[in-house]
mmCIF file of C-alpha atoms and ligand atoms in Angstrom:
data_model
loop_
_atom_site.group_PDB
_atom_site.id
_atom_site.type_symbol
_atom_site.label_atom_id
_atom_site.label_comp_id
_atom_site.label_asym_id
_atom_site.label_seq_id
_atom_site.Cartn_x
_atom_site.Cartn_y
_atom_site.Cartn_z
ATOM 1 C CA MET D 242 61.984 -7.728 33.920
ATOM 2 C CA HIS D 243 61.260 -11.121 32.358
ATOM 3 C CA SER D 244 63.428 -14.261 32.330
ATOM 4 C CA ILE D 245 63.080 -17.693 30.727
ATOM 5 C CA GLU D 246 64.862 -20.954 31.661
ATOM 6 C CA LEU D 247 64.323 -24.230 29.814
ATOM 7 C CA ASP D 248 65.395 -26.682 32.528
ATOM 8 C CA PRO D 249 62.501 -27.133 35.017
ATOM 9 C CA SER D 250 64.659 -27.852 38.078
ATOM 10 C CA LEU D 251 66.991 -24.923 37.331
ATOM 11 C CA ALA D 252 63.975 -22.679 36.727
ATOM 12 C CA ARG D 253 62.569 -23.636 40.174
ATOM 13 C CA LEU D 254 65.936 -23.111 41.872
ATOM 14 C CA ALA D 255 66.395 -19.745 40.151
ATOM 15 C CA ALA D 256 62.917 -18.621 41.253
ATOM 16 C CA GLN D 257 63.736 -19.526 44.888
ATOM 17 C CA ASN D 258 67.128 -17.813 44.808
ATOM 18 C CA LEU D 259 65.765 -14.675 43.150
ATOM 19 C CA ALA D 260 62.957 -14.421 45.759
ATOM 20 C CA ARG D 261 65.484 -14.946 48.582
ATOM 21 C CA ALA D 262 67.605 -12.131 47.129
ATOM 22 C CA GLY D 263 64.563 -9.836 47.022
ATOM 23 C CA HIS D 264 64.063 -9.793 43.228
ATOM 24 C CA ALA D 265 60.696 -10.417 41.606
ATOM 25 C CA PRO D 266 61.130 -10.710 37.807
ATOM 26 C CA ARG D 267 58.402 -12.439 35.814
ATOM 27 C CA LEU D 268 59.694 -15.973 35.230
ATOM 28 C CA ARG D 269 58.763 -18.640 32.724
ATOM 29 C CA GLN D 270 59.959 -22.208 32.275
ATOM 30 C CA GLY D 271 60.195 -22.907 28.548
ATOM 31 C CA ASP D 272 62.061 -22.256 25.327
ATOM 32 C CA GLY D 273 63.703 -18.829 25.449
ATOM 33 C CA GLY D 274 64.296 -19.001 21.686
ATOM 34 C CA ARG D 275 60.632 -18.090 21.197
ATOM 35 C CA GLY D 276 61.015 -14.989 23.345
ATOM 36 C CA TRP D 277 57.970 -13.788 25.303
ATOM 37 C CA PRO D 278 55.640 -12.388 22.615
ATOM 38 C CA GLU D 279 52.821 -11.372 24.976
ATOM 39 C CA ALA D 280 55.184 -9.095 26.943
ATOM 40 C CA ALA D 281 56.892 -7.543 23.873
ATOM 41 C CA PRO D 282 58.168 -5.085 22.835
ATOM 42 C CA PHE D 283 61.294 -5.039 25.030
ATOM 43 C CA ASP D 284 63.969 -2.354 25.455
ATOM 44 C CA ARG D 285 66.706 -4.927 26.082
ATOM 45 C CA ILE D 286 67.102 -8.666 25.524
ATOM 46 C CA VAL D 287 70.134 -10.503 26.946
ATOM 47 C CA SER D 288 70.819 -14.151 26.182
ATOM 48 C CA THR D 289 72.835 -16.061 28.796
ATOM 49 C CA CYS D 290 73.181 -19.113 26.533
ATOM 50 C CA ALA D 291 75.103 -19.058 23.249
ATOM 51 C CA VAL D 292 73.369 -19.390 19.877
ATOM 52 C CA ARG D 293 74.634 -20.449 16.433
ATOM 53 C CA ARG D 294 71.729 -18.592 14.826
ATOM 54 C CA VAL D 295 70.010 -15.609 16.425
ATOM 55 C CA PRO D 296 66.315 -16.497 16.735
ATOM 56 C CA TYR D 297 64.567 -13.799 14.712
ATOM 57 C CA ALA D 298 61.815 -13.733 17.385
ATOM 58 C CA TRP D 299 64.261 -11.832 19.610
ATOM 59 C CA VAL D 300 64.746 -9.111 17.011
ATOM 60 C CA GLY D 301 61.014 -9.014 16.290
ATOM 61 C CA GLN D 302 60.247 -8.550 20.005
ATOM 62 C CA LEU D 303 62.603 -5.569 20.452
ATOM 63 C CA ARG D 304 61.303 -2.025 20.099
ATOM 64 C CA PRO D 305 63.143 0.069 17.448
ATOM 65 C CA GLY D 306 66.400 1.240 19.053
ATOM 66 C CA GLY D 307 66.247 -1.688 21.503
ATOM 67 C CA ARG D 308 69.389 -3.721 22.220
ATOM 68 C CA LEU D 309 70.087 -7.441 21.959
ATOM 69 C CA VAL D 310 73.251 -8.803 23.605
ATOM 70 C CA LEU D 311 74.244 -12.431 23.158
ATOM 71 C CA PRO D 312 77.155 -14.850 22.893
ATOM 72 C CA LEU D 313 77.356 -16.119 19.303
ATOM 73 C CA HIS D 314 78.951 -19.502 18.651
ATOM 74 C CA ARG D 315 80.389 -20.747 15.370
ATOM 75 C CA GLU D 316 82.210 -23.876 14.345
ATOM 76 C CA PHE D 317 85.401 -21.944 13.641
ATOM 77 C CA TRP D 318 85.471 -20.158 17.023
ATOM 78 C CA SER D 319 83.917 -21.033 20.308
ATOM 79 C CA GLY D 320 82.139 -17.794 21.095
ATOM 80 C CA ALA D 321 82.043 -14.017 20.869
ATOM 81 C CA VAL D 322 79.735 -11.430 22.402
ATOM 82 C CA VAL D 323 77.786 -9.353 19.913
ATOM 83 C CA ALA D 324 75.625 -6.328 20.773
ATOM 84 C CA LEU D 325 72.905 -5.530 18.226
ATOM 85 C CA VAL D 326 70.523 -2.574 17.894
ATOM 86 C CA ARG D 327 67.170 -3.023 16.185
ATOM 87 C CA SER D 328 66.321 -0.642 13.337
ATOM 88 C CA PRO D 329 62.773 0.406 12.423
ATOM 89 C CA ASP D 330 63.038 -1.784 9.269
ATOM 90 C CA GLY D 331 63.287 -4.919 11.443
ATOM 91 C CA THR D 332 67.014 -5.623 11.020
ATOM 92 C CA ALA D 333 69.423 -5.745 13.957
ATOM 93 C CA GLN D 334 73.022 -4.702 13.591
ATOM 94 C CA GLY D 335 76.062 -4.283 15.798
ATOM 95 C CA ARG D 336 79.662 -5.107 16.576
ATOM 96 C CA PHE D 337 81.502 -7.943 18.263
ATOM 97 C CA HIS D 338 82.911 -7.263 21.733
ATOM 98 C CA GLY D 339 85.499 -9.952 22.461
ATOM 99 C CA GLY D 340 85.371 -13.663 23.137
ATOM 100 C CA ALA D 341 82.923 -15.474 25.420
ATOM 101 C CA SER D 342 82.206 -19.220 25.505
ATOM 102 C CA TYR D 343 78.755 -20.048 26.850
ATOM 103 C CA MET D 344 76.620 -23.176 26.965
ATOM 104 C CA LEU D 345 74.725 -23.510 23.660
ATOM 105 C CA MET D 346 70.976 -23.095 23.489
ATOM 106 C CA ARG D 347 69.511 -26.586 23.821
ATOM 107 C CA ASP D 348 67.942 -27.039 20.356
ATOM 108 C CA GLN D 349 71.012 -25.595 18.562
ATOM 109 C CA ARG D 350 73.487 -28.091 20.040
ATOM 110 C CA GLY D 351 73.242 -30.861 17.464
ATOM 111 C CA ASP D 352 74.164 -28.937 14.290
ATOM 112 C CA GLY D 353 77.780 -30.087 13.993
ATOM 113 C CA GLY D 354 77.219 -33.443 12.221
ATOM 114 C CA GLU D 355 80.329 -34.336 10.203
ATOM 115 C CA ALA D 356 81.150 -37.374 8.072
ATOM 116 C CA ASP D 357 84.043 -39.583 9.220
ATOM 117 C CA VAL D 358 87.516 -38.646 7.986
ATOM 118 C CA ASP D 359 88.906 -41.256 5.548
ATOM 119 C CA SER D 360 92.532 -41.729 6.683
ATOM 120 C CA SER D 361 93.409 -43.484 3.384
ATOM 121 C CA THR D 362 93.168 -40.038 1.685
ATOM 122 C CA ALA D 363 95.912 -38.500 3.904
ATOM 123 C CA ARG D 364 98.382 -36.224 2.039
ATOM 124 C CA ALA D 365 101.266 -34.722 4.058
ATOM 125 C CA SER D 366 103.199 -31.617 2.992
ATOM 126 C CA ALA D 367 104.954 -28.556 4.391
ATOM 127 C CA THR D 368 103.145 -25.333 5.286
ATOM 128 C CA ASP D 369 104.377 -21.815 6.043
ATOM 129 C CA LEU D 370 101.237 -20.872 7.972
ATOM 130 C CA ASP D 371 101.690 -21.119 11.744
ATOM 131 C CA PRO D 372 98.394 -22.533 13.106
ATOM 132 C CA ALA D 373 98.684 -20.163 16.095
ATOM 133 C CA ALA D 374 97.913 -17.319 13.639
ATOM 134 C CA LEU D 375 94.365 -18.696 13.281
ATOM 135 C CA LEU D 376 93.516 -18.348 16.955
ATOM 136 C CA SER D 377 93.104 -14.585 17.397
ATOM 137 C CA LEU D 378 89.403 -13.744 17.497
ATOM 138 C CA GLY D 379 89.826 -11.327 14.563
ATOM 139 C CA ALA D 380 91.343 -14.034 12.327
ATOM 140 C CA ALA D 381 88.773 -16.572 13.499
ATOM 141 C CA LEU D 382 85.823 -14.239 12.783
ATOM 142 C CA TYR D 383 87.157 -13.507 9.304
ATOM 143 C CA LEU D 384 87.954 -17.117 8.405
ATOM 144 C CA GLY D 385 84.789 -18.456 10.009
ATOM 145 C CA ALA D 386 82.715 -16.080 7.852
ATOM 146 C CA ARG D 387 84.552 -17.171 4.692
ATOM 147 C CA LEU D 388 84.333 -20.873 5.519
ATOM 148 C CA PRO D 389 80.823 -21.470 6.859
ATOM 149 C CA GLY D 390 80.381 -24.970 8.259
ATOM 150 C CA VAL D 391 84.129 -25.573 8.695
ATOM 151 C CA SER D 392 85.030 -26.319 12.322
ATOM 152 C CA LEU D 393 88.397 -25.548 13.871
ATOM 153 C CA GLN D 394 89.764 -27.065 17.062
ATOM 154 C CA HIS D 395 93.167 -26.504 18.598
ATOM 155 C CA ALA D 396 95.471 -27.748 21.321
ATOM 156 C CA GLY D 397 98.884 -26.794 22.669
ATOM 157 C CA THR D 398 101.516 -29.480 22.007
ATOM 158 C CA GLU D 399 105.289 -29.779 22.499
ATOM 159 C CA ASP D 400 105.578 -28.561 18.882
ATOM 160 C CA GLY D 401 103.389 -25.493 19.460
ATOM 161 C CA VAL D 402 99.751 -25.106 18.460
ATOM 162 C CA ARG D 403 98.110 -27.960 16.528
ATOM 163 C CA VAL D 404 94.805 -27.311 14.726
ATOM 164 C CA TRP D 405 92.231 -29.666 13.253
ATOM 165 C CA ALA D 406 89.860 -28.301 10.604
ATOM 166 C CA ARG D 407 86.853 -30.340 9.462
ATOM 167 C CA ALA D 408 83.990 -29.935 7.004
ATOM 168 C CA ALA D 409 80.661 -31.745 6.919
ATOM 169 C CA ASP D 410 81.684 -33.896 3.919
ATOM 170 C CA GLY D 411 84.570 -35.478 5.891
ATOM 171 C CA SER D 412 87.294 -33.293 4.368
ATOM 172 C CA ALA D 413 89.820 -32.337 7.042
ATOM 173 C CA ALA D 414 93.297 -30.997 7.724
ATOM 174 C CA THR D 415 95.589 -30.999 10.726
ATOM 175 C CA ALA D 416 98.647 -28.770 10.992
ATOM 176 C CA ALA D 417 101.491 -28.156 13.442
ATOM 177 C CA ALA D 418 105.194 -27.293 13.338
ATOM 178 C CA GLY D 419 105.368 -26.551 9.617
ATOM 179 C CA GLU D 420 103.583 -29.713 8.473
ATOM 180 C CA VAL D 421 100.017 -30.236 7.318
ATOM 181 C CA VAL D 422 98.096 -33.429 6.601
ATOM 182 C CA ARG D 423 95.028 -33.076 4.357
ATOM 183 C CA TYR D 424 92.141 -35.552 4.032
ATOM 184 C CA GLY D 425 89.158 -35.866 1.724
ATOM 185 C CA VAL D 426 88.085 -34.140 -1.478
ATOM 186 C CA ARG D 427 88.233 -30.536 -0.267
ATOM 187 C CA ASP D 428 91.622 -28.922 0.243
ATOM 188 C CA LEU D 429 90.640 -27.240 3.497
ATOM 189 C CA TRP D 430 94.151 -26.151 4.393
ATOM 190 C CA SER D 431 94.610 -24.253 1.089
ATOM 191 C CA GLU D 432 91.240 -22.575 1.710
ATOM 192 C CA ILE D 433 92.409 -21.589 5.201
ATOM 193 C CA GLU D 434 95.767 -20.326 3.888
ATOM 194 C CA ALA D 435 94.001 -18.237 1.204
ATOM 195 C CA GLY D 436 91.577 -16.886 3.825
ATOM 196 C CA HIS D 437 94.422 -15.997 6.151
ATOM 197 C CA ARG D 438 96.322 -14.186 3.349
ATOM 198 C CA ALA D 439 93.152 -12.169 2.641
ATOM 199 C CA TYR D 440 92.824 -11.394 6.371
ATOM 200 C CA VAL D 441 96.430 -10.090 6.453
ATOM 201 C CA ARG D 442 95.761 -8.010 3.304
ATOM 202 C CA GLU D 443 92.823 -6.441 5.206
ATOM 203 C CA GLY D 444 95.363 -5.326 7.855
ATOM 204 C CA ALA D 445 94.739 -8.201 10.329
ATOM 205 C CA PRO D 446 91.798 -6.389 11.992
ATOM 206 C CA THR D 447 90.959 -7.108 15.632
ATOM 207 C CA SER D 448 87.578 -8.507 16.613
ATOM 208 C CA ASP D 449 85.998 -5.112 17.374
ATOM 209 C CA ALA D 450 86.258 -4.216 13.646
ATOM 210 C CA PHE D 451 83.711 -6.962 12.848
ATOM 211 C CA GLY D 452 79.954 -6.785 13.096
ATOM 212 C CA LEU D 453 76.823 -8.803 12.465
ATOM 213 C CA THR D 454 73.556 -8.002 10.716
ATOM 214 C CA VAL D 455 70.523 -10.159 11.494
ATOM 215 C CA THR D 456 67.416 -10.069 9.316
ATOM 216 C CA ALA D 457 64.433 -12.394 9.036
ATOM 217 C CA GLU D 458 66.346 -14.097 6.187
ATOM 218 C CA GLY D 459 69.656 -14.806 7.951
ATOM 219 C CA HIS D 460 72.968 -13.434 9.212
ATOM 220 C CA GLU D 461 75.808 -11.488 7.625
ATOM 221 C CA VAL D 462 79.232 -10.895 9.186
ATOM 222 C CA TRP D 463 80.868 -7.652 8.047
ATOM 223 C CA LEU D 464 84.171 -5.876 8.442
ATOM 224 C CA HIS D 465 84.312 -2.153 9.387
ATOM 225 C CA ASP D 466 80.975 -1.310 7.735
ATOM 226 C CA PRO D 467 77.674 -3.210 7.351
ATOM 227 C CA ARG D 468 77.969 -2.790 3.547
ATOM 228 C CA ASN D 469 81.291 -4.661 3.591
ATOM 229 C CA THR D 470 79.888 -8.160 4.035
ATOM 230 C CA ILE D 471 82.389 -11.020 4.301
ATOM 231 C CA ALA D 472 79.976 -13.838 3.588
ATOM 232 C CA ARG D 473 76.314 -14.565 3.733
ATOM 233 C CA GLU D 474 75.688 -17.221 6.326
ATOM 234 C CA PHE D 475 72.749 -19.495 6.991
ATOM 235 C CA ARG D 476 69.526 -19.736 5.120
ATOM 236 C CA PRO D 477 66.194 -18.567 6.532
ATOM 237 C CA GLU D 478 65.136 -20.595 9.560
ATOM 238 C CA GLY D 479 62.827 -23.246 8.416
HETATM 239 C C1 SAM H 176 75.233 -20.301 31.100
HETATM 240 S S1 SAM H 176 73.709 -20.834 31.775
HETATM 241 C C2 SAM H 176 73.051 -19.296 32.391
HETATM 242 C C3 SAM H 176 72.108 -19.483 33.534
HETATM 243 C C4 SAM H 176 71.488 -18.200 34.100
HETATM 244 N N1 SAM H 176 70.522 -17.627 33.146
HETATM 245 C C5 SAM H 176 72.529 -17.170 34.453
HETATM 246 O O1 SAM H 176 72.618 -16.139 33.802
HETATM 247 O O2 SAM H 176 73.282 -17.411 35.408
HETATM 248 C C6 SAM H 176 72.747 -21.183 30.337
HETATM 249 C C7 SAM H 176 71.331 -21.596 30.656
HETATM 250 O O3 SAM H 176 70.582 -21.611 29.443
HETATM 251 C C8 SAM H 176 69.563 -22.585 29.587
HETATM 252 N N2 SAM H 176 68.999 -22.855 28.269
HETATM 253 C C9 SAM H 176 69.508 -23.601 27.251
HETATM 254 N N3 SAM H 176 68.683 -23.607 26.204
HETATM 255 C C10 SAM H 176 67.624 -22.823 26.533
HETATM 256 C C11 SAM H 176 66.439 -22.431 25.862
HETATM 257 N N4 SAM H 176 66.157 -22.832 24.615
HETATM 258 N N5 SAM H 176 65.574 -21.615 26.526
HETATM 259 C C12 SAM H 176 65.831 -21.200 27.783
HETATM 260 N N6 SAM H 176 66.927 -21.543 28.474
HETATM 261 C C13 SAM H 176 67.826 -22.344 27.857
HETATM 262 C C14 SAM H 176 70.300 -23.747 30.237
HETATM 263 O O4 SAM H 176 69.404 -24.645 30.858
HETATM 264 C C15 SAM H 176 71.211 -23.010 31.242
HETATM 265 O O5 SAM H 176 70.605 -22.919 32.512
#
């Protein structure tokens, strides 16, 4: 067993606690995103911090048939566990297994840069879409795959659920109680409504119907079958 922790004081504390509990894994203080190439290949890799992008090193360091379990984090939803199996061709594929919000891997924390919202562009109108419908993990996985880079936050209010959607260019929308206010050049709320209609047409699948394929080039979220890709996400890591 091998384990990597980035924070030096936590790594020391973990080593002491593991020894006290009678465990003797090989420990390293450093960046877990690089894996442990000298000890590869592994049968299993488990990440206990969330990632926005699966480091391909983890897939590369698994033996064919090996498993990779991790919490994945996206802007549109705060986290879901995905369990991947590595194929001989170097791809890893598997399904989502419910929600899980974990601390993000250190060097993937700063990706959410968004321009300021220009309040002078506010346009208010009515909406039939209840924002609460966006919060099931199935809906969030589907919409998040269709709208890469769009973040969604929510809160309970006296009027029910309020959501705030934002894109990197400063376009935004906030909706609650049958009213939506849109900002910026992109009509994010119409994109969300169209995405939600498509999700309902698909039969409103639950999160376990979705899966992820990771290759050296990027990630794809799929519905029911790996050939049924919802959207291609992320470019190759640079
Ligand atoms: C939710 S805690 C889990 C701690 C412990 N591994 C456990 O399972 O109880 C997430 C840990 O990931 C560590 N971490 C964040 N980025 C990391 C990275 N790039 N490499 C290794 N560890 C990292 C944090 O310092 C934090 O201790």
